[in-house]
Structure formats: C-alpha cells, structure tokens
XYZ file of C-alpha atoms in Angstrom:
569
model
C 0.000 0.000 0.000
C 2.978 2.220 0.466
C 2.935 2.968 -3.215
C -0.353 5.002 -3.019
C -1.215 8.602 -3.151
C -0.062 10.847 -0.878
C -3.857 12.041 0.953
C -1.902 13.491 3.846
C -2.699 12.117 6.970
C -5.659 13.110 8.028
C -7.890 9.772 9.567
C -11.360 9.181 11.023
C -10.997 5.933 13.389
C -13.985 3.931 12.519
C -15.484 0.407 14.286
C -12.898 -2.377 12.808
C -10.040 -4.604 13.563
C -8.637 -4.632 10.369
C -6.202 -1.732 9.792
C -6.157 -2.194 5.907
C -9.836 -1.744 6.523
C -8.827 1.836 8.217
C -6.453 2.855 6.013
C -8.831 2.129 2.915
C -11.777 3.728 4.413
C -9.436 6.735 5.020
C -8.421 6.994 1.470
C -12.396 6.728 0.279
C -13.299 9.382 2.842
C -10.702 11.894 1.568
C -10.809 10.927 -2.071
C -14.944 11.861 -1.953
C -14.338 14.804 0.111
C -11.898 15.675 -2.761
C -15.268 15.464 -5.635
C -13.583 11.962 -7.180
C -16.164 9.560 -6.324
C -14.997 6.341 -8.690
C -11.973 6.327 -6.681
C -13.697 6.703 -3.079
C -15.885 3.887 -4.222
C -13.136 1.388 -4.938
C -11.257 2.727 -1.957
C -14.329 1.725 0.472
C -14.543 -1.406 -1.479
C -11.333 -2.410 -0.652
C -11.809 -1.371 3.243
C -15.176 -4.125 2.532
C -12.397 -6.569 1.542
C -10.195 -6.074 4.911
C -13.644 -5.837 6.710
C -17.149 -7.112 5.269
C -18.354 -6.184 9.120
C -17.192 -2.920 8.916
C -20.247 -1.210 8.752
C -18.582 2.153 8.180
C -17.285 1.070 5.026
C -20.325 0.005 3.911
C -21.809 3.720 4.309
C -19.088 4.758 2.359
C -19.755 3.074 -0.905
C -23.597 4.309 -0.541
C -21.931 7.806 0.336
C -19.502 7.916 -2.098
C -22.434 7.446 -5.276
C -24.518 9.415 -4.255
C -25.066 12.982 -5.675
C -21.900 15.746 -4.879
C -22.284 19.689 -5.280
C -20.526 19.150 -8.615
C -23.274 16.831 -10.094
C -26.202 16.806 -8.826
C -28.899 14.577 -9.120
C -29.973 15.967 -12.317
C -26.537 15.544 -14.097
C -27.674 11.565 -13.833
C -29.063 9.655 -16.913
C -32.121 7.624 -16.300
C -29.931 4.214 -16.730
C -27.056 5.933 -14.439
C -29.963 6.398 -12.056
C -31.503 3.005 -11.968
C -27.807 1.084 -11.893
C -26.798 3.594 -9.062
C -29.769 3.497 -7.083
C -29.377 -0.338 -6.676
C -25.692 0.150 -5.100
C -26.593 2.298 -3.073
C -29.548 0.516 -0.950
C -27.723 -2.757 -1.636
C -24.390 -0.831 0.627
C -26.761 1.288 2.980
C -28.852 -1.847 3.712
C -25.860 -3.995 4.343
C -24.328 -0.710 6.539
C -27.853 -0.429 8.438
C -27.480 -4.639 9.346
C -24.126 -4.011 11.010
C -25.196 -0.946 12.552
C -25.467 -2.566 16.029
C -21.492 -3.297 16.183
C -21.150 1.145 15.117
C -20.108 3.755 17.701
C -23.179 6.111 18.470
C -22.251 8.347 15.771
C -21.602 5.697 13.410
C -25.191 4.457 13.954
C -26.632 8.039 13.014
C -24.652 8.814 10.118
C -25.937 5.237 9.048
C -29.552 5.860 10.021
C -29.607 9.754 8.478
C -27.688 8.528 5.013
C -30.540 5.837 4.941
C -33.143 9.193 4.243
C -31.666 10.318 1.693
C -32.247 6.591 -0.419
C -35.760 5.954 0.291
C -37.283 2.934 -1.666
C -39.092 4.005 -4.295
C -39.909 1.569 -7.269
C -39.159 4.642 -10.061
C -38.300 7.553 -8.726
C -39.077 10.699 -10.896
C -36.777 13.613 -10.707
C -39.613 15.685 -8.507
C -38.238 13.659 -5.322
C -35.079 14.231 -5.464
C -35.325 18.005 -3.685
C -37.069 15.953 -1.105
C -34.822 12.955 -0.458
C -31.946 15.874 -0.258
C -34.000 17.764 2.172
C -34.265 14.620 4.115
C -30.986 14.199 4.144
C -30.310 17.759 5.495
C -32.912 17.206 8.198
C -31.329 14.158 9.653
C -27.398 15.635 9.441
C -29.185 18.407 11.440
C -30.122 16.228 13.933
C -26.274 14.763 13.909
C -24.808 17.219 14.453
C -26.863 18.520 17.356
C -25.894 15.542 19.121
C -22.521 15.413 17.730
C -21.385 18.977 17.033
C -17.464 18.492 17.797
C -17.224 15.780 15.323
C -15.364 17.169 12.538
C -16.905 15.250 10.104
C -19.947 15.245 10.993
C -19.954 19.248 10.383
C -18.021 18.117 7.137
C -21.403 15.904 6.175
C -24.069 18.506 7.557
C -22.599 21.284 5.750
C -22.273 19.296 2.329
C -25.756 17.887 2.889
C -27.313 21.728 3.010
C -25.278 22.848 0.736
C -26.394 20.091 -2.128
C -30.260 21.297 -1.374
C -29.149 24.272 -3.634
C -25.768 23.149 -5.597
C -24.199 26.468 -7.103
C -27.423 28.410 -5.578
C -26.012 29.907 -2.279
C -25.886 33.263 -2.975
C -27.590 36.251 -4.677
C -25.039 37.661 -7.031
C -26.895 40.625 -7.318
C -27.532 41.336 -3.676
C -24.770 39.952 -1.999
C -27.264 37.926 0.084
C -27.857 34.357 0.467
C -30.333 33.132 -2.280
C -33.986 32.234 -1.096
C -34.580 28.927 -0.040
C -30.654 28.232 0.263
C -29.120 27.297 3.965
C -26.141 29.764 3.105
C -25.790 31.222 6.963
C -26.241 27.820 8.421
C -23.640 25.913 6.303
C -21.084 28.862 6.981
C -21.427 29.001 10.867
C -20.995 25.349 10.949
C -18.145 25.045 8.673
C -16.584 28.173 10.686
C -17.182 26.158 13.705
C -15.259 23.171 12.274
C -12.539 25.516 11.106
C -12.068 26.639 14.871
C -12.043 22.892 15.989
C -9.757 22.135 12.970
C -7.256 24.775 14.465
C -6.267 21.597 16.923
C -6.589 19.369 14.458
C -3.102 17.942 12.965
C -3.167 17.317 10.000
C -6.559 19.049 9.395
C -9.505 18.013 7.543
C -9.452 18.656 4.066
C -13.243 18.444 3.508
C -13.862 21.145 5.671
C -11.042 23.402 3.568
C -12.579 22.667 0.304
C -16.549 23.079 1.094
C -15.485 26.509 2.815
C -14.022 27.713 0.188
C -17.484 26.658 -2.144
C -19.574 28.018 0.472
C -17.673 31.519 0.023
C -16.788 32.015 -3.525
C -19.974 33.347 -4.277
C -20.425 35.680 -1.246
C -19.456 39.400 -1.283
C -16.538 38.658 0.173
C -14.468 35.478 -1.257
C -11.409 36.610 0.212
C -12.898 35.193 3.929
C -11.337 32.097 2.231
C -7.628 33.078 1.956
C -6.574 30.950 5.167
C -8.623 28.030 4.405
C -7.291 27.938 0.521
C -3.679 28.157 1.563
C -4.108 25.687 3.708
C -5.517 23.380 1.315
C -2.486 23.980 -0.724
C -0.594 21.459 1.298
C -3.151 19.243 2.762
C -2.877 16.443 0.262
C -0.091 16.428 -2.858
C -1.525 13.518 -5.041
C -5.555 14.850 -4.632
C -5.560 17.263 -7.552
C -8.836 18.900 -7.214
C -7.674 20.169 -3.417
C -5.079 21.970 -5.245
C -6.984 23.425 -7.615
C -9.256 24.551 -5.141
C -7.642 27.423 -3.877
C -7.573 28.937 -7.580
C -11.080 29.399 -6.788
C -10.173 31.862 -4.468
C -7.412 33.591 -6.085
C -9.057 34.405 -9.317
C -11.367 36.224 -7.509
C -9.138 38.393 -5.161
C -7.104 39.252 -8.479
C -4.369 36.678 -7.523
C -4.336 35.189 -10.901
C -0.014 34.259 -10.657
C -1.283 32.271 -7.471
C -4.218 30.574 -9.282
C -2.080 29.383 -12.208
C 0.813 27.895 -9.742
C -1.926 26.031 -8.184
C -3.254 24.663 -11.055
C -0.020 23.838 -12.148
C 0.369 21.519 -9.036
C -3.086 20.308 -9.408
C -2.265 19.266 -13.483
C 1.124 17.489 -11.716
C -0.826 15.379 -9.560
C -3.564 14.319 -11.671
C -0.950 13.620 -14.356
C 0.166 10.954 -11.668
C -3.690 9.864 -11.165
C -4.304 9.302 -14.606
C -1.271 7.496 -15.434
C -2.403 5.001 -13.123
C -5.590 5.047 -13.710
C -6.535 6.128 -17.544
C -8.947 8.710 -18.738
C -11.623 6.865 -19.301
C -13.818 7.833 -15.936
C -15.923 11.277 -14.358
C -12.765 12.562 -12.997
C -11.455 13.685 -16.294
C -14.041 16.193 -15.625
C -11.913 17.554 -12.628
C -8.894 16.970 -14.115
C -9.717 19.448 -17.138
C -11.043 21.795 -14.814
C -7.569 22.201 -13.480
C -6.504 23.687 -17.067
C -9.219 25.649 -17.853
C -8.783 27.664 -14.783
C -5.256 27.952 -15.459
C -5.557 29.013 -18.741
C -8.381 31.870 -17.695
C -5.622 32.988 -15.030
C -2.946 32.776 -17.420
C -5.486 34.969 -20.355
C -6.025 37.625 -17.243
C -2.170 37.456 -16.256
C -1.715 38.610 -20.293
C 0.263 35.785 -20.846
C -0.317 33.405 -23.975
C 2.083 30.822 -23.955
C 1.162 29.577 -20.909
C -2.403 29.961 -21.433
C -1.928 28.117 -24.909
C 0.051 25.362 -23.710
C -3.170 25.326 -21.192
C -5.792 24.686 -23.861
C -3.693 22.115 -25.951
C -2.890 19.777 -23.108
C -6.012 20.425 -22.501
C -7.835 18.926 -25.221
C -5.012 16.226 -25.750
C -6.120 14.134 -22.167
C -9.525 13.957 -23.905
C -9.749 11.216 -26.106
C -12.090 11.107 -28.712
C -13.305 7.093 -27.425
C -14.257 8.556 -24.124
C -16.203 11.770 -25.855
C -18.183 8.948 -27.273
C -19.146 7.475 -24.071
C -22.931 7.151 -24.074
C -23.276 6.427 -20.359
C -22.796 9.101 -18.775
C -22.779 11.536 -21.513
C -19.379 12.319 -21.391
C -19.645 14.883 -24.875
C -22.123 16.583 -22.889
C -19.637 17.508 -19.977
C -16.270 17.655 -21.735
C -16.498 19.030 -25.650
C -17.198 22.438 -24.540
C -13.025 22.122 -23.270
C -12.187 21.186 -26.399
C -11.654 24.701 -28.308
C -10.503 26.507 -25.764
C -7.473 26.775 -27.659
C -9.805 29.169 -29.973
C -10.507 31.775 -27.191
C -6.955 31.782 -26.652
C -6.196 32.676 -30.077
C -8.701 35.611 -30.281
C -7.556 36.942 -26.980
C -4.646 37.684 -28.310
C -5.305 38.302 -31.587
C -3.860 35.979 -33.808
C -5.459 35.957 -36.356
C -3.748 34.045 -38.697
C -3.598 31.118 -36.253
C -7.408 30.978 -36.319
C -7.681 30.797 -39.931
C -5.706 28.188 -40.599
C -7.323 26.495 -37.216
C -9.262 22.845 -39.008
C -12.621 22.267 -38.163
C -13.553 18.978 -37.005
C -14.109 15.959 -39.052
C -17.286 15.089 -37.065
C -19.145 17.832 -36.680
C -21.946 16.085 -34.604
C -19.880 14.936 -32.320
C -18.084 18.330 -31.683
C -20.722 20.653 -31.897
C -19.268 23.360 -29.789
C -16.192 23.007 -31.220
C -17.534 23.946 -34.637
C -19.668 26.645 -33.503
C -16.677 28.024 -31.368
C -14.670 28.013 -34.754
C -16.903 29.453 -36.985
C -17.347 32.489 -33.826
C -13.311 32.945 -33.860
C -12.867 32.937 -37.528
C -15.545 36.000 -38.067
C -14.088 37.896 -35.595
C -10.603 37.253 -37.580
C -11.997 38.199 -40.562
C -13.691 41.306 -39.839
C -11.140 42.828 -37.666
C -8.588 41.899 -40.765
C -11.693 44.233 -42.455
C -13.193 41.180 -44.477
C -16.200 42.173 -43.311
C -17.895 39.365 -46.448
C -16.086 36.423 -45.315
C -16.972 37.754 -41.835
C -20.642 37.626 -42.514
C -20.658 34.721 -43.667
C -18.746 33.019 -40.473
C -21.563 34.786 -38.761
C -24.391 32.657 -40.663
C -22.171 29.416 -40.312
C -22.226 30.221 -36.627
C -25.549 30.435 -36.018
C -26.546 27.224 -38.109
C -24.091 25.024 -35.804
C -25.250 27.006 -32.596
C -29.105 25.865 -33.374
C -27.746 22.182 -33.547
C -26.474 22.535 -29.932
C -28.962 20.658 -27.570
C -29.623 22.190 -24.265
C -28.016 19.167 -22.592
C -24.661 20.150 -23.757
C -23.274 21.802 -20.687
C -19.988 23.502 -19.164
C -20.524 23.381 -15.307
C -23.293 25.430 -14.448
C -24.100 27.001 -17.752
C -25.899 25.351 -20.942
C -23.396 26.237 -23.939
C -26.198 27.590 -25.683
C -26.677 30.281 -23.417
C -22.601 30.669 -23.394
C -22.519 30.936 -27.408
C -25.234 33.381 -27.103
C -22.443 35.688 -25.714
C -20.459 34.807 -29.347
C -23.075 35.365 -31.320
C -23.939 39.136 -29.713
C -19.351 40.074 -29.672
C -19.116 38.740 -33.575
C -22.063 40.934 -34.328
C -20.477 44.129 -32.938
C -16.998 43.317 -34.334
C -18.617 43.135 -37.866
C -21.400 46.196 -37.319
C -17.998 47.933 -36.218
C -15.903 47.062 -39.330
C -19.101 48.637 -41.589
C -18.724 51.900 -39.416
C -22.385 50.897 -37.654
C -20.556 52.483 -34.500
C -23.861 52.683 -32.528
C -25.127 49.460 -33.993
C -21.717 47.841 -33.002
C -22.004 49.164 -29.419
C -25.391 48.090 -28.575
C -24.445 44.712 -29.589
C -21.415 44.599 -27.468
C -23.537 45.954 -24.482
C -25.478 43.092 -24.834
C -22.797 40.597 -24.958
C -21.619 42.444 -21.246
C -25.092 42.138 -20.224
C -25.737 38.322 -21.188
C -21.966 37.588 -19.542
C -23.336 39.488 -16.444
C -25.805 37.119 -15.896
C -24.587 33.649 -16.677
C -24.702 31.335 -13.838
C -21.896 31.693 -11.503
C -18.877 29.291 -12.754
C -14.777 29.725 -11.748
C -13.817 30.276 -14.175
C -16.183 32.560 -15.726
C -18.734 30.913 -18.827
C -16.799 33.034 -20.992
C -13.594 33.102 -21.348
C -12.463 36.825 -22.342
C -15.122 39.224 -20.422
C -16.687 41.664 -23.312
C -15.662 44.632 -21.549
C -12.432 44.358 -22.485
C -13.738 44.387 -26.403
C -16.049 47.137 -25.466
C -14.072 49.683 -24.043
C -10.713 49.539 -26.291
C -13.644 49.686 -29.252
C -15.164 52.613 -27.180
C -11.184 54.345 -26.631
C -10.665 54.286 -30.496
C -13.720 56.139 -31.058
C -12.999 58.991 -28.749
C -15.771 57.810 -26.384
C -13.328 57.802 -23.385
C -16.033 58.824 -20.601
C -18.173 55.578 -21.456
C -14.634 53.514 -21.798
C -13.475 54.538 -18.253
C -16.814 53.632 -16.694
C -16.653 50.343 -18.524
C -12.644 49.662 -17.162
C -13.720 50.789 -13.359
C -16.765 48.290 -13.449
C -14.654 45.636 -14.814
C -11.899 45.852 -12.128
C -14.191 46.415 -9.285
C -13.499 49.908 -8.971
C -17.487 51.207 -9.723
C -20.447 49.097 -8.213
C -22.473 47.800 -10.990
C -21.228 44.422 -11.732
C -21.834 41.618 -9.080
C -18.434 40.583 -7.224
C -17.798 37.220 -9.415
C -17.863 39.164 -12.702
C -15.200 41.328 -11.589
C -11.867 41.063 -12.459
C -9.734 43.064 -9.847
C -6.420 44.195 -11.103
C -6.263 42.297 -14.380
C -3.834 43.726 -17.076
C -6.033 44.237 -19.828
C -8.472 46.689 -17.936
C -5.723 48.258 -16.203
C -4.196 49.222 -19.505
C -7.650 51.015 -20.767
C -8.034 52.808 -17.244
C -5.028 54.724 -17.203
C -4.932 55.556 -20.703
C -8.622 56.804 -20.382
C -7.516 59.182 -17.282
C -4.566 60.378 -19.308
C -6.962 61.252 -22.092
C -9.066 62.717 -19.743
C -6.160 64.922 -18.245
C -6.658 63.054 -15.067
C -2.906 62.586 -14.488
C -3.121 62.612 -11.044
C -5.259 59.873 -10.858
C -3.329 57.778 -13.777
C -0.188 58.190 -11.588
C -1.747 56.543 -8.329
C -2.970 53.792 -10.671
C 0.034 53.191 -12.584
C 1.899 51.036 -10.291
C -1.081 48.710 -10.177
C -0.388 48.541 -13.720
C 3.275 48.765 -13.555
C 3.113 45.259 -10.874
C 0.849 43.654 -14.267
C 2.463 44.365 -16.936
C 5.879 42.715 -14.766
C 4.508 39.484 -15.501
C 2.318 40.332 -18.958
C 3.646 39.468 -22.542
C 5.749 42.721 -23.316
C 3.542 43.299 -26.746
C 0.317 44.461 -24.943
C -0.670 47.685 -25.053
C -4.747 48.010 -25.252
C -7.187 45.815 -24.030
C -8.381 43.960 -26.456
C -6.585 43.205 -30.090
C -9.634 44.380 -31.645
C -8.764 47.332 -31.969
C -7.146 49.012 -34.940
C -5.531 52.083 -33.151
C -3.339 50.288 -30.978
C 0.022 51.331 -30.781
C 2.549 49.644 -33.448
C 3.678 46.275 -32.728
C 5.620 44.415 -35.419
C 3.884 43.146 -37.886
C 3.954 39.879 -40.108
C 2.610 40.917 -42.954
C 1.289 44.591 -44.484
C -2.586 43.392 -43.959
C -1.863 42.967 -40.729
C 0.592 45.636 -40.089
C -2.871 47.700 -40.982
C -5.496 45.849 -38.679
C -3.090 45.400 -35.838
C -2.776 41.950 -35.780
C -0.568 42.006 -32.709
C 1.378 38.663 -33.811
C-alpha cells in the first residue's frame, strides 16, 4: 500500500479490527471529500475486503455514489440512475445490518444517510429536492448531538449545501439566495474551522466546502486561510489543489491561481497514469486547465495559457467523448476549443484561420460553432467584413444544432454561445462603421456575460468589456470607456463581485490611458503602479485591451494586412 497517493494524513478511526480496513476507508473518505467519487468507491470497497463487518465502510460506498455539489442529481441519466440506485440501498442496507457493532455516531450517520435513499420503485426527478432535504434534516439532527465531530460538520454542511448546488448566494444582492441554507452551512463550517485549528493534519473536507460556500459571497477573500491551507493538505488529490484557484481568481491573484493549477495538473498527471482517462474525474482533471488558462489569459500571458488549452484537449480522447453512459460529450467538448478563445484573446489571427474544423461535426458541436465564432471575428477585424458575414451565418446554423443538454458546469453552452453570437455581431457592425449598432451589440454581450450562472472560471472566457471599451477608446468615447474599465476591475459598483476582475492587465491598460486622455494625471499616476506590478509578468507586446482594436500602438507586424489591422502577432 505504500505505493499510493499521498492524501496526507488526516484519519477518522472507525469500528474495525482490520487496519487495511482503516487505512482504505481513510483513502475513500478523503478521495470523496476531494469530488472523485470512482476512486472513493473502490477505496471503500477495498476497506469491505479487509472488513465485510465494517459497517462504516459500507456507508461509504452508498456515500460515495450518491449525488456531490458538482453533479447533482440531475446531471444523472435515467440508466445511471436506476444502476446507481441499486448500489446504493444494496451498501446502505448492508451498513444499516451491522449498525449494532457502530459507535453512536456511526449508527446516526448510518440511520440519516438511509433518508436520503428511500425505496421508491421509479423515482421521478420531482423527489429528489425531497430525499436531499431529508438528508439535510437528519445531518441536522447529527450534528446537534454530535457537534465536535469534525466530520460530521463536514457531512451537515455538504448535505445543506447540495439542497441548492451552485445556488447559495444572490449575485446581485450579496445575500444568500432564497430557499438556500447559506448562513447555516457557513457558521458550521466556521465552527469546524475553529475545531480544525487543533486538528493535525486538518480536515481537508472542511477546507474545500469553505471555500465553495464563500466564492460566491461578497466577500471570497474570507477564504484566503482556508485555501492556503488546502495547498498542502494532500499532494496527489488534484482537485484540493486546484481549489484554492477558486479563491485567487477572484481576489485578483491570478499568478497564485495558475501555480496552483499547475500543481493540481502534476498530480492528476500521476492519477491518470495510473488510472486512464476513461472515468468522471477527467471532468476535474480538465477543470484544473481551464482555470489555469483563464488565469494565465487575465495574467496577459499566452504561452502559458496556450500550452493550457492544448494539453487540454489532448487528455480527452475522442473514445471517451463517445461514451454514451454518462454523456461524457455533454460535460467535456465544450473544453475542447478553448485553444480558440486563446487565439482571439490575443489576436492571432492568422492562427485561427488556418485552425481545421472537425471531421465530425456532430460529435463536436461546440467546437464547430466556437470556430466558426473565432474565424468572423478574424476576418472582420482583418476588415473582411464578407467572409466575416458569412462566419456569422455558419455560426448560427451550428449554434441551433447545440442541444440544451450540452453543458460547461453550471451554464448550458447555448446560453454561453449566445455571448459569441452578440461580440461577432459588434466586431462586424464595427468594421461597416455601424458604431452605434456595433455598441449596442457589445452591451449586450456584457449584459448576457453578467448574468450567466456563476462558474470559476467565468462561462466566458475573455469578459466583453475588455472588447467594449478599447472599441469605445478608439472612437474617442473615453467617458463611457473609463466607466466600462472601473466596473470591470471592481473599482465602480455595478457588476456583481464574481464578474469582476480586480487588477487584471487588460483593464488596467484602458483605465489609465482613459484618465490620461481625460487629463486626469493625477489619478493615472496613483494607478500606474497597479499597472506597472501587471504588466511585470504580462507578454511585453500588450498595449490596449483587447486586439480588436485598430488604433493600438505599433507592434511588429507579419505581414502589411496585418501591419494595418493590428494583428498584434
């Protein structure tokens, strides 16, 4: 067994003699605290093995397939359901026969996981809010009796907290959302924070659910502790280090968030070495380089960000895409082209011309939408504003074959692509000189980003803004530009705290050239060492905040079309 992951060391002594059966039921514990729930099962399978009488380890495997905040019961297929459902009762049944042999807490974890699998010959989707209220209602009751037990505020909090997955705040108001048991699931994870404190090692599930239960709030950076010290809580579990990213994006950190992602890409590496791709977590593992590429975008840096989206799309293979049960094309294409947003964040233009499209087009919908979106915007900011228009019509064809099913974490891609559709409009109305036209377009694009679901990263990948205001600067509309920089970096009030992005390069570049135009040079010089500290670690070519625009200053060109357009290559 020595040859295992590295979980740390954290251990919750459960009812057996076996000590393979402990150290297995340890490793399922932390591996579903840590969102990878095919490993947890096996792990409590193999604590079964050491143990059939450990009734602990029984719980597990029903614990361990159940729904998790990252897919809830919805995300399961009617044949995932049925085959699921039997596992479960089959291990909570066995789990509630060897109760009598459990610790008292043992016995009421048992007896409250039981209520959230009640026997029900088909159960429709309606009862699911029910069986997870259940469940809430009895890990209440557990942790009245039990309210030291570090896990036990672990469970409890997750339980509340997957009665509204990705619904515990208000973006808009800073409040908790209606319904939601946001104040609740943060008072008892801050009480098992303040037990953790004397905990050594500590408990990584309470580290990772506080930082979910706060990336939403007002204030994120309540999490800064907890995420750094989930940095080095377990080395081989890669979504624990990712999980502090979470956290960093939002306080502007975006150096920190792709170092951790970095680690987390290291150690998953090692996982699916051993393991292969062909399972849910390669849903976790690509989240690891999709948040590092966003960071790396918002850092201004595009090799990093580019090597990002490549590896990204290389650890999906086109077999598991395929995979019918669960729909794995329905979780993972949307990763595929990230490579494309890359490309148009940094304007290369060329690059995304000669970019393929698929050779199965029904298979990798978004991926051929995604390209038809990047090469329009190519074309008409290269002014072939023709071949522009008709990207645009290409585009919406393959966005009306995207089903609704097809997601990317919380958002359908259809709503996503709906964000496309309204930026390639206002680069082409632009490129006719249909200024107005081309702003109310791009308006809308901020708008419809505005109110995506809440996602780290963001649903889309390069936040309109940035498009908006250089397009705004190069028409002498500096006013409106400034106002559109200050929301975007947090410095005005009208954008919700998770569509800000504090400090990034790209906005910081538009705000103090707008208060130089502006002859607000006091004010440029206070902000100029924020920008000076971004532009340190930003590619030394940018200059404007978005390579849309044609006025930016002269970089060296490629070729004389582009030397015209500003290509930026």
């Amino acid at each position: 067994m020595d040859d295992y992951y590295d979980l740390g060391g954290y251990s919750r002594a459960v009812t057996t003699d076996s000590p393979r059966a402990q150290v297995w039921f340890d490793r399922g514990l932390l591996w579903r605290y840590a969102f990878n729930y095919e490993e947890s099962v096996r792990c409590f399978r193999r604590a079964v093995e050491h143990d059939p009488g450990c009734a602990m380890a029984h719980w597990g495997i029903a614990y361990a397939y159940g729904p998790y905040y990252n897919r809830p019961w919805d995300d399961f297929t009617a044949g995932e359901l049925t085959d699921t459902l039997a596992d479960i009762r089959a291990a909570i049944d066995t789990a509630v026969g060897l109760a009598a042999a459990a610790t008292p807490v043992e016995r009421a974890l048992i007896r409250a996981l039981a209520q959230r699998y009640p026997v029900v010959s088909d159960p429709s989707r309606d009862v699911f809010r029910a069986w997870e209220d259940a469940y809430a209602t009895a890990m209440r009751a557990v942790y009245a009796e039990f309210p030291d037990d570090l896990d036990v505020c672990v469970l409890f909090a997750e339980a509340m907290m997957n009665r509204t997955p990705w619904d515990l705040w208000d973006l808009d108001g800073g409040v908790p959302a209606e319904g939601a048991d946001t104040l609740e699931t943060v008072a008892v994870l801050e009480h098992a924070l303040r037990l953790d404190t004397q905990a050594d090692p500590p408990n990584p599930g309470v580290l990772h659910l506080y930082i979910h239960a706060m990336e939403m709030s007002p204030h994120p950076e309540r999490a800064l502790r907890e995420a750094d010290a989930l940095r080095e809580a377990a080395p081989d579990a890669g979504h624990f280090l990712h999980m502090p990213s979470h956290i960093d994006i939002l306080c502007g950190d975006y150096h920190a968030a792709v170092v951790a992602n970095d680690r987390a890409i290291a150690a998953d590496r090692r996982y699916v070495e051993r393991e292969g791709a062909f399972n849910f977590y390669t849903h976790s593992r690509c989240h690891d380089y999709h948040l590092k590429l966003y960071a790396a975008m918002l850092l201004g840096q595009y090799e990093p960000a580019l090597r990002a989206a490549v590896e990204m799309a290389d650890t999906i293979p086109e077999e598991l895409l395929r995979t019918a049960t669960p729909p794995m094309a329905d979780w993972l294409e949307g990763f595929v082209p990230m490579k494309l947003h890359v490309l148009v964040r940094f304007g290369k233009w060329r690059e995304i011309l000669d970019e393929p499209f698929p050779d199965d087009p029904e298979l990798y919908l978004i991926t051929t939408a995604t390209l038809h979106y990047a090469k329009g915007v190519a074309h008409a900011v290269l002014g072939r504003t023709d071949l522009a228009a008709e990207d645009r019509k290409r585009f919406e064809q393959a966005l009306a074959r995207i089903p609704v099913r097809r997601k990317f974490f919380n958002n359908r891609y259809t709503d996503i692509l709906g964000i496309a559709a309204r930026m390639l409009a206002g680069e082409i109305d632009y490129r006719n000189g249909e200024f107005d036209s081309a702003f109310t377009h791009l308006r809308a694009a901020v708008e419809l980003n505005d109110i995506l679901p809440y996602d780290e990263p963001w649903g889309w990948m390069q936040p309109p803004r940035h498009a908006l205001g250089a397009l705004l600067l190069e028409q002498g509309r500096v006013a409106e530009a400034l106002e559109v920089y200050e929301t975007d970096l947090g410095l005005a009030p009208a954008a919700t705290r998770a569509a800000v992005h504090r400090d990034n390069v790209w906005s910081l570049l538009g705000y103090v050239e707008c208060l130089h135009r502006l002859a607000r040079h006091d004010d440029a010089a206070r902000a100029q060492h924020r920008l000076d500290l971004a532009l340190a670690r930003a590619d030394p070519e940018l200059r404007v905040s978005c390579f849309c625009r044609l006025d930016a200053p002269p970089q060296e060109a490629c070729c004389p079309v582009e030397e015209a357009t500003g290509c930026g290559h």
